[in-house]
Amino acid sequence: MTDTLDKILAEIDAEADAARDRLMDWLRIPSISAQPAHAADCLRAAEWARDRLATIGFTAALRPTAGHPAVVAHHPGPGGSAPHLLFYGHYDVQPADPLPLWHSAPFEPVIAEGPQGRRVVARGAVDDKGQVSMWLEALRAWHTVAGGPPCRVTVLLEGEEEVGSPSLDAFLAANKAELAADVAVISDTNMWDIATPAITTRLRGMVYAQIDLHAASRDLHSGLYGGAALNPINALTRILGGLQDSEGRVQIPGFYDGVAEVSDAQAAEWASLGFDEAAFLGEIGLSHAAGERGRGALERLWARPTADLNGIWGGYTGEGGKTVIAAEAHAKLSCRLVPGQDPAKVAEGIRRFVAERLPPGARAEVSILNTTPGIEVPAESRWVAAARSALAAEYGRPAVLVGSGGSIPVVESLRRLLGLDSLLVGFGLNDDQVHSPNEKFELTCLHRGARSHARMLAAFAGR
Amino acid sequence: MTDTLDKILAEIDAEADAARDRLMDWLRIPSISAQPAHAADCLRAAEWARDRLATIGFTAALRPTAGHPAVVAHHPGPGGSAPHLLFYGHYDVQPADPLPLWHSAPFEPVIAEGPQGRRVVARGAVDDKGQVSMWLEALRAWHTVAGGPPCRVTVLLEGEEEVGSPSLDAFLAANKAELAADVAVISDTNMWDIATPAITTRLRGMVYAQIDLHAASRDLHSGLYGGAALNPINALTRILGGLQDSEGRVQIPGFYDGVAEVSDAQAAEWASLGFDEAAFLGEIGLSHAAGERGRGALERLWARPTADLNGIWGGYTGEGGKTVIAAEAHAKLSCRLVPGQDPAKVAEGIRRFVAERLPPGARAEVSILNTTPGIEVPAESRWVAAARSALAAEYGRPAVLVGSGGSIPVVESLRRLLGLDSLLVGFGLNDDQVHSPNEKFELTCLHRGARSHARMLAAFAGR
C-alpha cells in the first residue's frame, strides 16, 4: 500500500497547478447565500461541485432544501469492512463588503506573494471552498491512481452555512439513512501554524439571551422624578454589573455545574504550544487579559465558559444631554458553554440571576434566543489516532489537539441528528482574513492539505 | 393705602375679561423659538409685549441679542427709597407637536370648561405668556389707578428660554448696570394646588456627564476572544452598577459634601403638605419609590441629590443575536445637585469614581457636558416675607415654601451675573400640560395671580 500512497501523493504533486486553477474556477462564482440576488450563483456553485464529484467516480446530485440546494454524493469505496466517511463542507460564502478594502476584486481570484509563499486571494479562498478543495483533490488522486478511495465516502455540501444553516437540521433529519456513516470529516478550522497541523477536539456552545427591563409607563423628566422613580438603566447596570465577581468568575446560579477541569495531560499539551497571549491581545490593542483569574490563556479560551454582554441600550443616546429617566433598558448576553454544561440549566440560571436582583417595581423579560451545547470529540478515537499518524507523516511533527472558543453548529447537528462524531481537521491559518476583505488561502496549505487528506483516507482504511 | 390697593384689585376684577382677551391675542402669535420659520413670529410677540408695556407707563424697547430679541422696559416708580424689582419672563413657546393630540389648534386659543372652572387652552397658555400676563395686568392696574407701580420696575423678557437661553448670559453681562435691581421676580413655577399658593425656594442643580469606555481596537468575535478580551459593556455595567449602594446612597466620592440636612421646621412644613407619593408614582405606572432609604418623598425630590443614568449604549442592539465583543461602551449620567454641593467637586468625583473602578487595559473618557449649582433662596428675606403676606391676604391661607426637583437656569444666571436673588412665585398647576398638547391655564389662576402680583407690589413697597 505504501507504494500506492506514494503514487497518489505524486499525483497530487503533479496536479498542484491544476488543483489551484480548479479552485480559482469555483471562486469565480459569487455564491453569496445571504443575498437573494446571488441565488443563481449559489446554484451554479453547487452544480460545479456536483460535476467535479461526478468526474471522480461519485454518484452526485443536487438536492432541494427550503433554501439553497445541498449537494449529496456517494462513492461505494472498496466495499467490505472499509469504514464509511461523511465529508461535510459548504459551497456558499460570506458577502464581500466592505468592497473598498479589497486590493483585488473578491470574485476575481488572484495569486499573490506573501511572507509565507504564494496564496490565492478571493472571497471563499479558505472558507470553505479552499478547504473543501483539499479533500476533493485527495479523492481525485485516489480515483486516478487507485480507481477510488479506500473507504466508502458520502459527501454533503450545504449552501447556507454562512447564514446559520437554517435548512440543515431538517435536511439531516429527512435523509438520516442516506447520510449514515461512521464519522464525519470536516475541514473548516485552522492549523496551529503553517508548519503545525491541528485537530480541533473541543468547541464551545452558547446560550444567547436578551434581557428587557421595564419601569415607568413612560419616559420621565429626571428633575421632576429623580429621587423617587426607579431608573431602569441604573437597575440594569446594577444587575449585570454583578455578572462576574472580582476574580472573573461568572455568578449565574449553577453556571459551573458539569464543567470539568482540564486533565493534566491536556493542560501540559496546551502549555507546550507556547501560546503568546500578550501578542494575541496586543494585535487587538489590549494590554491585559480578562476572564477568570488563575486559569491559563488557552484554558480560558477553549475550556472555560464565559458571560459576555454583546449589546446594551436604553434612554437617550444622541449628542449632548437629555435629562430623561427612561421607561426601559435592554441588554444582550451570550454565554459560551463548555462540554458538560446543560444549556437549559444555564438559561434557567440567567432567568434566576435577573429575577433575584430585580428591584421592587421593575419588570424583566428574559428571552432565550439560542442554545447550543459545548462539544468535545473523544481524543482517543480511532479516527483521531489515524488522523494524527497521517498528519505526522506529512508534516514531520505531531498534530496538536486544540479547542475552539467558538461554535460550529453543524457538529452539534451531526451528533444529535445522525449520531456522528466529527473529526475537525482544517488547514486554515489565523491570518486568513475569514469573513473579512482580502480573504486568502496559502497555496502550500491547499497542497499539503490535499496530501494530508490523501494520507488520512489511507489511515482510516488501516492501510 | 388699603384704599388704593382695594381700588387696584377692583380694577383687576373689572378688567378680568379684557385681561383674558389680551392674553389670547398674545397666544395667537406662534412664537416658537426653536423653529427658524417662526423667527418673524418671535419678533411680533416681542413687539406685542413692548407695546403693552409702553401703554402702561414704561419706557420699553426691543434689544438685539445673538438670537431672538429681548424686551427691556423701565418704570421709575415713585422714586425715593422704593425698592427696585426686576420682572423676568419669556415670550417664546415650545413647538406644538405632536399636533394630532391637540383638541383645538395650538395657536387659536379657546376657552374650555374644566373640573376647576374655565381655562384658556393654547400653546404658551401658562408657560410663560399666561404667567407674564398676570404681572402685566397687575402693573396695568397700578398704572390706571395710581399712575404707576409703588416700586421702581425693570422688565426683562427673553425669547429663547425654551431653547436653553443661549444668548441670555451674554445679554445680562453686557447690560449689567441697566438691569441692576434689588430682587428678581419670576412667575414660571406652580402653586401647590389651585387653592394654595407656593413660593419655590429651592431648585436642584446638575452635573451632566458622558462616560466613554474603550477596550479593544476593534469589535471582536466573542467565540474567538471570549475569556481573554476585556468586554467594555461588562466593565461599564460593573462600574455604573455601583453608583448607589443597597440603601440608595450615591457612591461618588465626596458626593454628599456640603449637603445640609433639611431643618426640622422645613421637614415639618413639607410633611404637613400631605404629598401622596403612591398616587404620584401610580400615575406613571410605578408601585415602589426609589431613591435613598429613610428619607421623605419631598425631601428626596427637592432636597437630596441624585445620580441617574439617562442613556447607555454599546455593541449590537438590533434584532436577534450577534456574538460580538464591542470595542467601546457609553453612558450618560446626570446628577441633580442640591444647594451646598460644588458642581466642580461632583464632576471631579465622577471622574474619580470611574477611574477607581476601571479595569486594567480599559480607557475611559469622562466629558462634563453641563454644571449648574443647586439654588436656595433665603426663606427669611424681606421679599419672601412680603410675598407670603400678600399671598395669604389673597388666598386666605399661607403660601407654602416648596422645592423643585428641576433647574431654572436663569435663576443661577441672575445670581451669578447680576448678584440677584429670585423670588419664584408662580400660579401654574401640575396638570397644566406644560410642553405637551392641550397646554392650558385656569382663568382663576390668571385672575388671582394678577391680584396676587398687585398685592405683592404693595407689600414690597411696604404699603
CSV table of N, CA, C and O in Angstrom, one decimal, chain B residues 207-309:
chain,number,residue,atom,x,y,z
B,207,VAL,N,-25.0,68.2,37.3
B,207,VAL,CA,-23.8,67.9,36.6
B,207,VAL,C,-24.1,66.8,35.6
B,207,VAL,O,-24.7,65.8,36.0
B,208,TYR,N,-23.9,67.0,34.3
B,208,TYR,CA,-24.3,66.1,33.3
B,208,TYR,C,-23.0,65.6,32.7
B,208,TYR,O,-22.1,66.4,32.2
B,209,ALA,N,-22.8,64.3,32.7
B,209,ALA,CA,-21.5,63.7,32.2
B,209,ALA,C,-21.8,62.6,31.2
B,209,ALA,O,-22.8,61.9,31.2
B,210,GLN,N,-20.9,62.5,30.2
B,210,GLN,CA,-20.9,61.3,29.3
B,210,GLN,C,-19.6,60.5,29.6
B,210,GLN,O,-18.5,61.1,29.8
B,211,ILE,N,-19.8,59.2,29.7
B,211,ILE,CA,-18.7,58.3,30.0
B,211,ILE,C,-18.5,57.4,28.8
B,211,ILE,O,-19.4,56.7,28.4
B,212,ASP,N,-17.3,57.4,28.2
B,212,ASP,CA,-17.0,56.6,27.1
B,212,ASP,C,-15.9,55.6,27.5
B,212,ASP,O,-14.8,56.1,27.9
B,213,LEU,N,-16.2,54.3,27.4
B,213,LEU,CA,-15.2,53.3,27.8
B,213,LEU,C,-14.7,52.6,26.5
B,213,LEU,O,-15.5,52.2,25.6
B,214,HIS,N,-13.4,52.5,26.4
B,214,HIS,CA,-12.7,51.9,25.2
B,214,HIS,C,-11.9,50.7,25.7
B,214,HIS,O,-11.2,50.8,26.6
B,215,ALA,N,-12.0,49.6,24.9
B,215,ALA,CA,-11.2,48.4,25.2
B,215,ALA,C,-10.4,48.1,23.9
B,215,ALA,O,-9.5,48.8,23.6
B,216,ALA,N,-10.8,47.0,23.2
B,216,ALA,CA,-10.0,46.6,22.0
B,216,ALA,C,-10.1,47.6,20.9
B,216,ALA,O,-11.0,48.5,20.9
B,217,SER,N,-9.2,47.5,20.0
B,217,SER,CA,-9.1,48.4,18.9
B,217,SER,C,-10.2,48.2,17.8
B,217,SER,O,-10.4,49.0,16.9
B,218,ARG,N,-10.9,47.1,17.9
B,218,ARG,CA,-12.0,46.8,17.0
B,218,ARG,C,-13.0,45.8,17.7
B,218,ARG,O,-12.7,45.2,18.7
B,219,ASP,N,-14.2,45.7,17.1
B,219,ASP,CA,-15.1,44.7,17.6
B,219,ASP,C,-14.5,43.3,17.4
B,219,ASP,O,-13.9,43.0,16.4
B,220,LEU,N,-14.8,42.4,18.3
B,220,LEU,CA,-14.2,41.1,18.3
B,220,LEU,C,-15.3,40.0,18.3
B,220,LEU,O,-16.4,40.2,18.7
B,221,HIS,N,-14.9,38.8,17.8
B,221,HIS,CA,-15.8,37.7,17.8
B,221,HIS,C,-15.8,37.1,19.2
B,221,HIS,O,-14.7,36.8,19.7
B,222,SER,N,-17.0,36.9,19.8
B,222,SER,CA,-17.0,36.5,21.2
B,222,SER,C,-16.6,35.1,21.4
B,222,SER,O,-16.2,34.7,22.5
B,223,GLY,N,-16.6,34.3,20.3
B,223,GLY,CA,-16.1,32.9,20.4
B,223,GLY,C,-14.6,32.9,20.5
B,223,GLY,O,-14.0,32.2,21.3
B,224,LEU,N,-14.0,33.6,19.6
B,224,LEU,CA,-12.5,33.6,19.5
B,224,LEU,C,-11.9,34.3,20.6
B,224,LEU,O,-10.7,34.0,21.0
B,225,TYR,N,-12.5,35.3,21.2
B,225,TYR,CA,-11.8,36.2,22.2
B,225,TYR,C,-12.5,36.1,23.6
B,225,TYR,O,-11.9,36.7,24.5
B,226,GLY,N,-13.7,35.5,23.7
B,226,GLY,CA,-14.4,35.5,25.0
B,226,GLY,C,-13.6,34.7,26.0
B,226,GLY,O,-13.4,33.5,25.8
B,227,GLY,N,-13.3,35.3,27.1
B,227,GLY,CA,-12.5,34.7,28.1
B,227,GLY,C,-11.1,35.2,28.2
B,227,GLY,O,-10.3,34.9,29.1
B,228,ALA,N,-10.7,36.0,27.2
B,228,ALA,CA,-9.4,36.6,27.1
B,228,ALA,C,-9.5,38.2,27.0
B,228,ALA,O,-8.7,38.9,27.5
B,229,ALA,N,-10.5,38.6,26.2
B,229,ALA,CA,-10.5,40.0,25.8
B,229,ALA,C,-11.5,40.8,26.8
B,229,ALA,O,-12.6,40.3,27.1
B,230,LEU,N,-11.0,41.9,27.3
B,230,LEU,CA,-11.9,42.8,28.1
B,230,LEU,C,-13.1,43.2,27.4
B,230,LEU,O,-13.1,43.6,26.2
B,231,ASN,N,-14.3,43.0,28.0
B,231,ASN,CA,-15.6,43.4,27.4
B,231,ASN,C,-16.0,44.7,28.0
B,231,ASN,O,-16.3,44.8,29.2
B,232,PRO,N,-16.0,45.8,27.2
B,232,PRO,CA,-16.3,47.1,27.8
B,232,PRO,C,-17.7,47.3,28.3
B,232,PRO,O,-17.9,48.1,29.2
B,233,ILE,N,-18.6,46.5,27.8
B,233,ILE,CA,-20.0,46.6,28.3
B,233,ILE,C,-20.1,46.0,29.7
B,233,ILE,O,-20.7,46.5,30.6
B,234,ASN,N,-19.5,44.8,29.8
B,234,ASN,CA,-19.4,44.2,31.2
B,234,ASN,C,-18.7,45.2,32.1
B,234,ASN,O,-19.2,45.4,33.2
B,235,ALA,N,-17.6,45.8,31.7
B,235,ALA,CA,-16.9,46.7,32.5
B,235,ALA,C,-17.8,47.9,32.9
B,235,ALA,O,-17.8,48.4,34.0
B,236,LEU,N,-18.5,48.4,31.9
B,236,LEU,CA,-19.3,49.6,32.2
B,236,LEU,C,-20.4,49.3,33.2
B,236,LEU,O,-20.7,50.1,34.1
B,237,THR,N,-21.1,48.2,33.0
B,237,THR,CA,-22.1,47.8,33.9
B,237,THR,C,-21.5,47.6,35.3
B,237,THR,O,-22.2,48.0,36.3
B,238,ARG,N,-20.3,47.0,35.4
B,238,ARG,CA,-19.7,46.8,36.7
B,238,ARG,C,-19.4,48.1,37.4
B,238,ARG,O,-19.6,48.3,38.6
B,239,ILE,N,-18.9,49.1,36.6
B,239,ILE,CA,-18.6,50.4,37.2
B,239,ILE,C,-19.9,51.1,37.6
B,239,ILE,O,-20.1,51.5,38.8
B,240,LEU,N,-20.8,51.2,36.7
B,240,LEU,CA,-22.0,52.1,36.9
B,240,LEU,C,-23.0,51.3,37.8
B,240,LEU,O,-23.9,52.0,38.5
B,241,GLY,N,-23.0,50.0,37.9
B,241,GLY,CA,-23.8,49.3,38.8
B,241,GLY,C,-23.5,49.6,40.2
B,241,GLY,O,-24.4,49.3,41.1
B,242,GLY,N,-22.4,50.2,40.5
B,242,GLY,CA,-22.1,50.6,41.8
B,242,GLY,C,-22.3,52.0,42.2
B,242,GLY,O,-21.9,52.5,43.2
B,243,LEU,N,-23.1,52.7,41.3
B,243,LEU,CA,-23.4,54.1,41.6
B,243,LEU,C,-24.1,54.3,42.9
B,243,LEU,O,-23.9,55.3,43.6
B,244,GLN,N,-25.0,53.4,43.2
B,244,GLN,CA,-25.8,53.5,44.5
B,244,GLN,C,-25.5,52.3,45.3
B,244,GLN,O,-25.3,51.2,44.8
B,245,ASP,N,-25.5,52.4,46.7
B,245,ASP,CA,-25.4,51.2,47.5
B,245,ASP,C,-26.8,50.7,47.7
B,245,ASP,O,-27.8,51.2,47.1
B,246,SER,N,-26.9,49.6,48.5
B,246,SER,CA,-28.2,49.0,48.7
B,246,SER,C,-29.2,49.9,49.4
B,246,SER,O,-30.4,49.6,49.3
B,247,GLU,N,-28.7,51.0,50.0
B,247,GLU,CA,-29.6,51.9,50.6
B,247,GLU,C,-30.0,53.1,49.7
B,247,GLU,O,-30.6,54.0,50.1
B,248,GLY,N,-29.5,53.0,48.5
B,248,GLY,CA,-29.8,54.1,47.5
B,248,GLY,C,-28.8,55.3,47.7
B,248,GLY,O,-29.0,56.3,47.0
B,249,ARG,N,-27.8,55.2,48.5
B,249,ARG,CA,-26.9,56.3,48.7
B,249,ARG,C,-25.9,56.3,47.5
B,249,ARG,O,-25.3,55.3,47.1
B,250,VAL,N,-25.7,57.5,46.9
B,250,VAL,CA,-24.8,57.6,45.8
B,250,VAL,C,-23.3,57.4,46.3
B,250,VAL,O,-22.9,58.0,47.3
B,251,GLN,N,-22.5,56.6,45.5
B,251,GLN,CA,-21.2,56.3,46.0
B,251,GLN,C,-20.1,57.1,45.3
B,251,GLN,O,-18.9,56.8,45.5
B,252,ILE,N,-20.4,58.1,44.6
B,252,ILE,CA,-19.4,59.0,44.0
B,252,ILE,C,-18.6,59.7,45.1
B,252,ILE,O,-19.2,60.2,46.1
B,253,PRO,N,-17.3,59.6,45.1
B,253,PRO,CA,-16.5,60.2,46.2
B,253,PRO,C,-16.9,61.7,46.5
B,253,PRO,O,-16.9,62.5,45.5
B,254,GLY,N,-17.1,62.0,47.7
B,254,GLY,CA,-17.4,63.4,48.1
B,254,GLY,C,-18.7,63.9,47.7
B,254,GLY,O,-19.0,65.1,47.8
B,255,PHE,N,-19.6,63.0,47.2
B,255,PHE,CA,-20.9,63.4,46.6
B,255,PHE,C,-21.7,64.2,47.6
B,255,PHE,O,-22.4,65.2,47.2
B,256,TYR,N,-21.7,63.8,48.9
B,256,TYR,CA,-22.6,64.5,49.8
B,256,TYR,C,-21.9,65.6,50.6
B,256,TYR,O,-22.6,66.2,51.5
B,257,ASP,N,-20.7,66.0,50.2
B,257,ASP,CA,-20.0,67.1,50.8
B,257,ASP,C,-20.9,68.3,50.7
B,257,ASP,O,-21.2,68.7,49.5
B,258,GLY,N,-21.2,69.0,51.7
B,258,GLY,CA,-21.9,70.3,51.7
B,258,GLY,C,-23.4,70.1,51.6
B,258,GLY,O,-24.1,71.1,51.6
B,259,VAL,N,-23.9,68.9,51.6
B,259,VAL,CA,-25.4,68.7,51.5
B,259,VAL,C,-25.9,68.8,53.0
B,259,VAL,O,-25.5,68.1,53.8
B,260,ALA,N,-26.7,69.8,53.2
B,260,ALA,CA,-27.2,70.1,54.5
B,260,ALA,C,-28.5,69.3,54.7
B,260,ALA,O,-29.3,69.0,53.8
B,261,GLU,N,-28.7,68.8,56.0
B,261,GLU,CA,-29.9,68.2,56.3
B,261,GLU,C,-31.0,69.2,56.3
B,261,GLU,O,-30.8,70.4,56.7
B,262,VAL,N,-32.2,68.8,55.9
B,262,VAL,CA,-33.4,69.7,56.0
B,262,VAL,C,-33.7,70.1,57.4
B,262,VAL,O,-33.6,69.2,58.3
B,263,SER,N,-34.0,71.3,57.7
B,263,SER,CA,-34.3,71.7,59.0
B,263,SER,C,-35.6,71.1,59.5
B,263,SER,O,-36.4,70.7,58.7
B,264,ASP,N,-35.7,70.9,60.8
B,264,ASP,CA,-36.9,70.3,61.4
B,264,ASP,C,-38.2,71.1,60.9
B,264,ASP,O,-39.2,70.5,60.6
B,265,ALA,N,-38.0,72.4,60.9
B,265,ALA,CA,-39.2,73.2,60.6
B,265,ALA,C,-39.6,73.0,59.1
B,265,ALA,O,-40.8,72.8,58.8
B,266,GLN,N,-38.6,72.9,58.3
B,266,GLN,CA,-38.8,72.7,56.8
B,266,GLN,C,-39.4,71.3,56.7
B,266,GLN,O,-40.4,71.1,55.9
B,267,ALA,N,-38.9,70.3,57.3
B,267,ALA,CA,-39.4,68.9,57.2
B,267,ALA,C,-40.8,68.9,57.7
B,267,ALA,O,-41.7,68.2,57.1
B,268,ALA,N,-41.1,69.6,58.8
B,268,ALA,CA,-42.5,69.6,59.3
B,268,ALA,C,-43.4,70.3,58.3
B,268,ALA,O,-44.6,69.8,58.1
B,269,GLU,N,-43.0,71.3,57.7
B,269,GLU,CA,-43.8,72.0,56.7
B,269,GLU,C,-44.1,71.1,55.5
B,269,GLU,O,-45.3,71.0,55.1
B,270,TRP,N,-43.1,70.4,55.0
B,270,TRP,CA,-43.3,69.6,53.9
B,270,TRP,C,-44.2,68.4,54.3
B,270,TRP,O,-45.1,68.0,53.5
B,271,ALA,N,-44.0,67.9,55.5
B,271,ALA,CA,-44.9,66.8,55.9
B,271,ALA,C,-46.3,67.2,56.0
B,271,ALA,O,-47.2,66.4,55.7
B,272,SER,N,-46.5,68.5,56.4
B,272,SER,CA,-47.9,68.9,56.5
B,272,SER,C,-48.6,69.1,55.2
B,272,SER,O,-49.8,69.2,55.1
B,273,LEU,N,-47.8,69.0,54.1
B,273,LEU,CA,-48.5,69.2,52.7
B,273,LEU,C,-49.3,68.0,52.3
B,273,LEU,O,-50.1,68.0,51.4
B,274,GLY,N,-49.0,66.9,53.0
B,274,GLY,CA,-49.8,65.7,52.7
B,274,GLY,C,-49.5,65.1,51.3
B,274,GLY,O,-50.4,64.6,50.6
B,275,PHE,N,-48.3,65.2,50.8
B,275,PHE,CA,-47.9,64.7,49.5
B,275,PHE,C,-48.2,63.2,49.4
B,275,PHE,O,-47.7,62.5,50.2
B,276,ASP,N,-48.9,62.8,48.4
B,276,ASP,CA,-49.3,61.4,48.2
B,276,ASP,C,-48.3,60.7,47.2
B,276,ASP,O,-48.6,60.7,46.0
B,277,GLU,N,-47.2,60.2,47.7
B,277,GLU,CA,-46.2,59.7,46.8
B,277,GLU,C,-46.8,58.5,46.0
B,277,GLU,O,-46.4,58.3,44.8
B,278,ALA,N,-47.6,57.6,46.6
B,278,ALA,CA,-48.1,56.5,45.9
B,278,ALA,C,-48.9,56.9,44.7
B,278,ALA,O,-48.8,56.3,43.6
B,279,ALA,N,-49.7,58.0,44.9
B,279,ALA,CA,-50.5,58.4,43.8
B,279,ALA,C,-49.6,59.1,42.7
B,279,ALA,O,-49.8,58.9,41.5
B,280,PHE,N,-48.6,59.8,43.1
B,280,PHE,CA,-47.6,60.5,42.2
B,280,PHE,C,-47.0,59.4,41.4
B,280,PHE,O,-46.8,59.6,40.1
B,281,LEU,N,-46.5,58.3,42.0
B,281,LEU,CA,-45.9,57.2,41.2
B,281,LEU,C,-46.9,56.3,40.5
B,281,LEU,O,-46.6,55.9,39.4
B,282,GLY,N,-48.0,56.1,41.1
B,282,GLY,CA,-49.0,55.3,40.4
B,282,GLY,C,-49.4,55.8,39.1
B,282,GLY,O,-49.7,55.1,38.1
B,283,GLU,N,-49.4,57.2,39.0
B,283,GLU,CA,-49.8,57.8,37.7
B,283,GLU,C,-48.8,57.5,36.6
B,283,GLU,O,-49.2,57.5,35.4
B,284,ILE,N,-47.6,57.1,36.9
B,284,ILE,CA,-46.6,56.7,35.9
B,284,ILE,C,-46.3,55.3,35.9
B,284,ILE,O,-45.3,54.8,35.4
B,285,GLY,N,-47.2,54.5,36.6
B,285,GLY,CA,-47.1,53.0,36.5
B,285,GLY,C,-46.1,52.4,37.4
B,285,GLY,O,-45.7,51.3,37.2
B,286,LEU,N,-45.7,53.2,38.4
B,286,LEU,CA,-44.7,52.6,39.4
B,286,LEU,C,-45.4,52.3,40.7
B,286,LEU,O,-46.2,53.0,41.2
B,287,SER,N,-44.9,51.2,41.3
B,287,SER,CA,-45.5,50.8,42.6
B,287,SER,C,-44.6,51.0,43.8
B,287,SER,O,-45.1,50.8,44.9
B,288,HIS,N,-43.3,51.3,43.5
B,288,HIS,CA,-42.4,51.4,44.6
B,288,HIS,C,-41.6,52.6,44.4
B,288,HIS,O,-41.1,52.9,43.3
B,289,ALA,N,-41.3,53.3,45.5
B,289,ALA,CA,-40.4,54.5,45.5
B,289,ALA,C,-39.0,54.1,45.4
B,289,ALA,O,-38.6,53.1,46.0
B,290,ALA,N,-38.2,54.8,44.6
B,290,ALA,CA,-36.7,54.6,44.5
B,290,ALA,C,-36.1,55.7,45.3
B,290,ALA,O,-36.7,56.5,46.0
B,291,GLY,N,-34.7,55.8,45.2
B,291,GLY,CA,-34.0,56.8,45.9
B,291,GLY,C,-33.5,56.4,47.3
B,291,GLY,O,-33.6,55.2,47.6
B,292,GLU,N,-33.0,57.3,48.1
B,292,GLU,CA,-32.4,57.0,49.3
B,292,GLU,C,-33.4,56.5,50.3
B,292,GLU,O,-34.5,57.1,50.6
B,293,ARG,N,-33.1,55.4,51.0
B,293,ARG,CA,-34.0,54.8,52.1
B,293,ARG,C,-34.0,55.8,53.2
B,293,ARG,O,-33.0,56.5,53.5
B,294,GLY,N,-35.1,55.8,53.9
B,294,GLY,CA,-35.2,56.6,55.2
B,294,GLY,C,-35.4,58.1,55.0
B,294,GLY,O,-35.2,58.8,55.9
B,295,ARG,N,-35.7,58.5,53.8
B,295,ARG,CA,-35.9,59.9,53.5
B,295,ARG,C,-37.3,60.1,53.1
B,295,ARG,O,-37.9,59.3,52.4
B,296,GLY,N,-37.9,61.3,53.4
B,296,GLY,CA,-39.2,61.6,53.0
B,296,GLY,C,-39.3,61.8,51.5
B,296,GLY,O,-38.3,62.0,50.8
B,297,ALA,N,-40.5,61.7,50.9
B,297,ALA,CA,-40.7,61.7,49.5
B,297,ALA,C,-40.3,63.1,49.0
B,297,ALA,O,-39.5,63.2,48.0
B,298,LEU,N,-40.8,64.2,49.6
B,298,LEU,CA,-40.5,65.5,49.1
B,298,LEU,C,-39.0,65.8,49.3
B,298,LEU,O,-38.4,66.5,48.5
B,299,GLU,N,-38.5,65.3,50.4
B,299,GLU,CA,-37.1,65.5,50.7
B,299,GLU,C,-36.2,64.9,49.6
B,299,GLU,O,-35.3,65.5,49.1
B,300,ARG,N,-36.6,63.7,49.2
B,300,ARG,CA,-35.8,63.0,48.1
B,300,ARG,C,-36.0,63.8,46.8
B,300,ARG,O,-35.0,63.9,46.0
B,301,LEU,N,-37.1,64.4,46.5
B,301,LEU,CA,-37.4,65.1,45.3
B,301,LEU,C,-36.8,66.5,45.3
B,301,LEU,O,-36.3,67.0,44.2
B,302,TRP,N,-36.7,67.2,46.4
B,302,TRP,CA,-36.3,68.6,46.5
B,302,TRP,C,-35.0,68.8,47.1
B,302,TRP,O,-34.4,69.8,46.8
B,303,ALA,N,-34.6,68.0,48.1
B,303,ALA,CA,-33.5,68.3,48.9
B,303,ALA,C,-32.4,67.3,49.0
B,303,ALA,O,-31.5,67.4,49.8
B,304,ARG,N,-32.5,66.3,48.1
B,304,ARG,CA,-31.5,65.3,48.1
B,304,ARG,C,-30.9,65.1,46.7
B,304,ARG,O,-31.7,65.2,45.7
B,305,PRO,N,-29.6,65.0,46.5
B,305,PRO,CA,-29.1,64.9,45.2
B,305,PRO,C,-29.3,63.4,44.6
B,305,PRO,O,-29.5,62.5,45.4
B,306,THR,N,-29.2,63.3,43.3
B,306,THR,CA,-29.4,62.0,42.7
B,306,THR,C,-28.3,61.7,41.7
B,306,THR,O,-27.5,62.6,41.3
B,307,ALA,N,-28.3,60.5,41.2
B,307,ALA,CA,-27.4,60.1,40.1
B,307,ALA,C,-28.2,59.1,39.2
B,307,ALA,O,-28.3,58.0,39.6
B,308,ASP,N,-28.7,59.7,38.1
B,308,ASP,CA,-29.5,58.9,37.2
B,308,ASP,C,-28.8,58.7,35.9
B,308,ASP,O,-28.3,59.7,35.3
B,309,LEU,N,-28.7,57.5,35.4
B,309,LEU,CA,-28.2,57.2,34.1
B,309,LEU,C,-29.3,57.6,33.1
B,309,LEU,O,-30.4,57.0,33.2
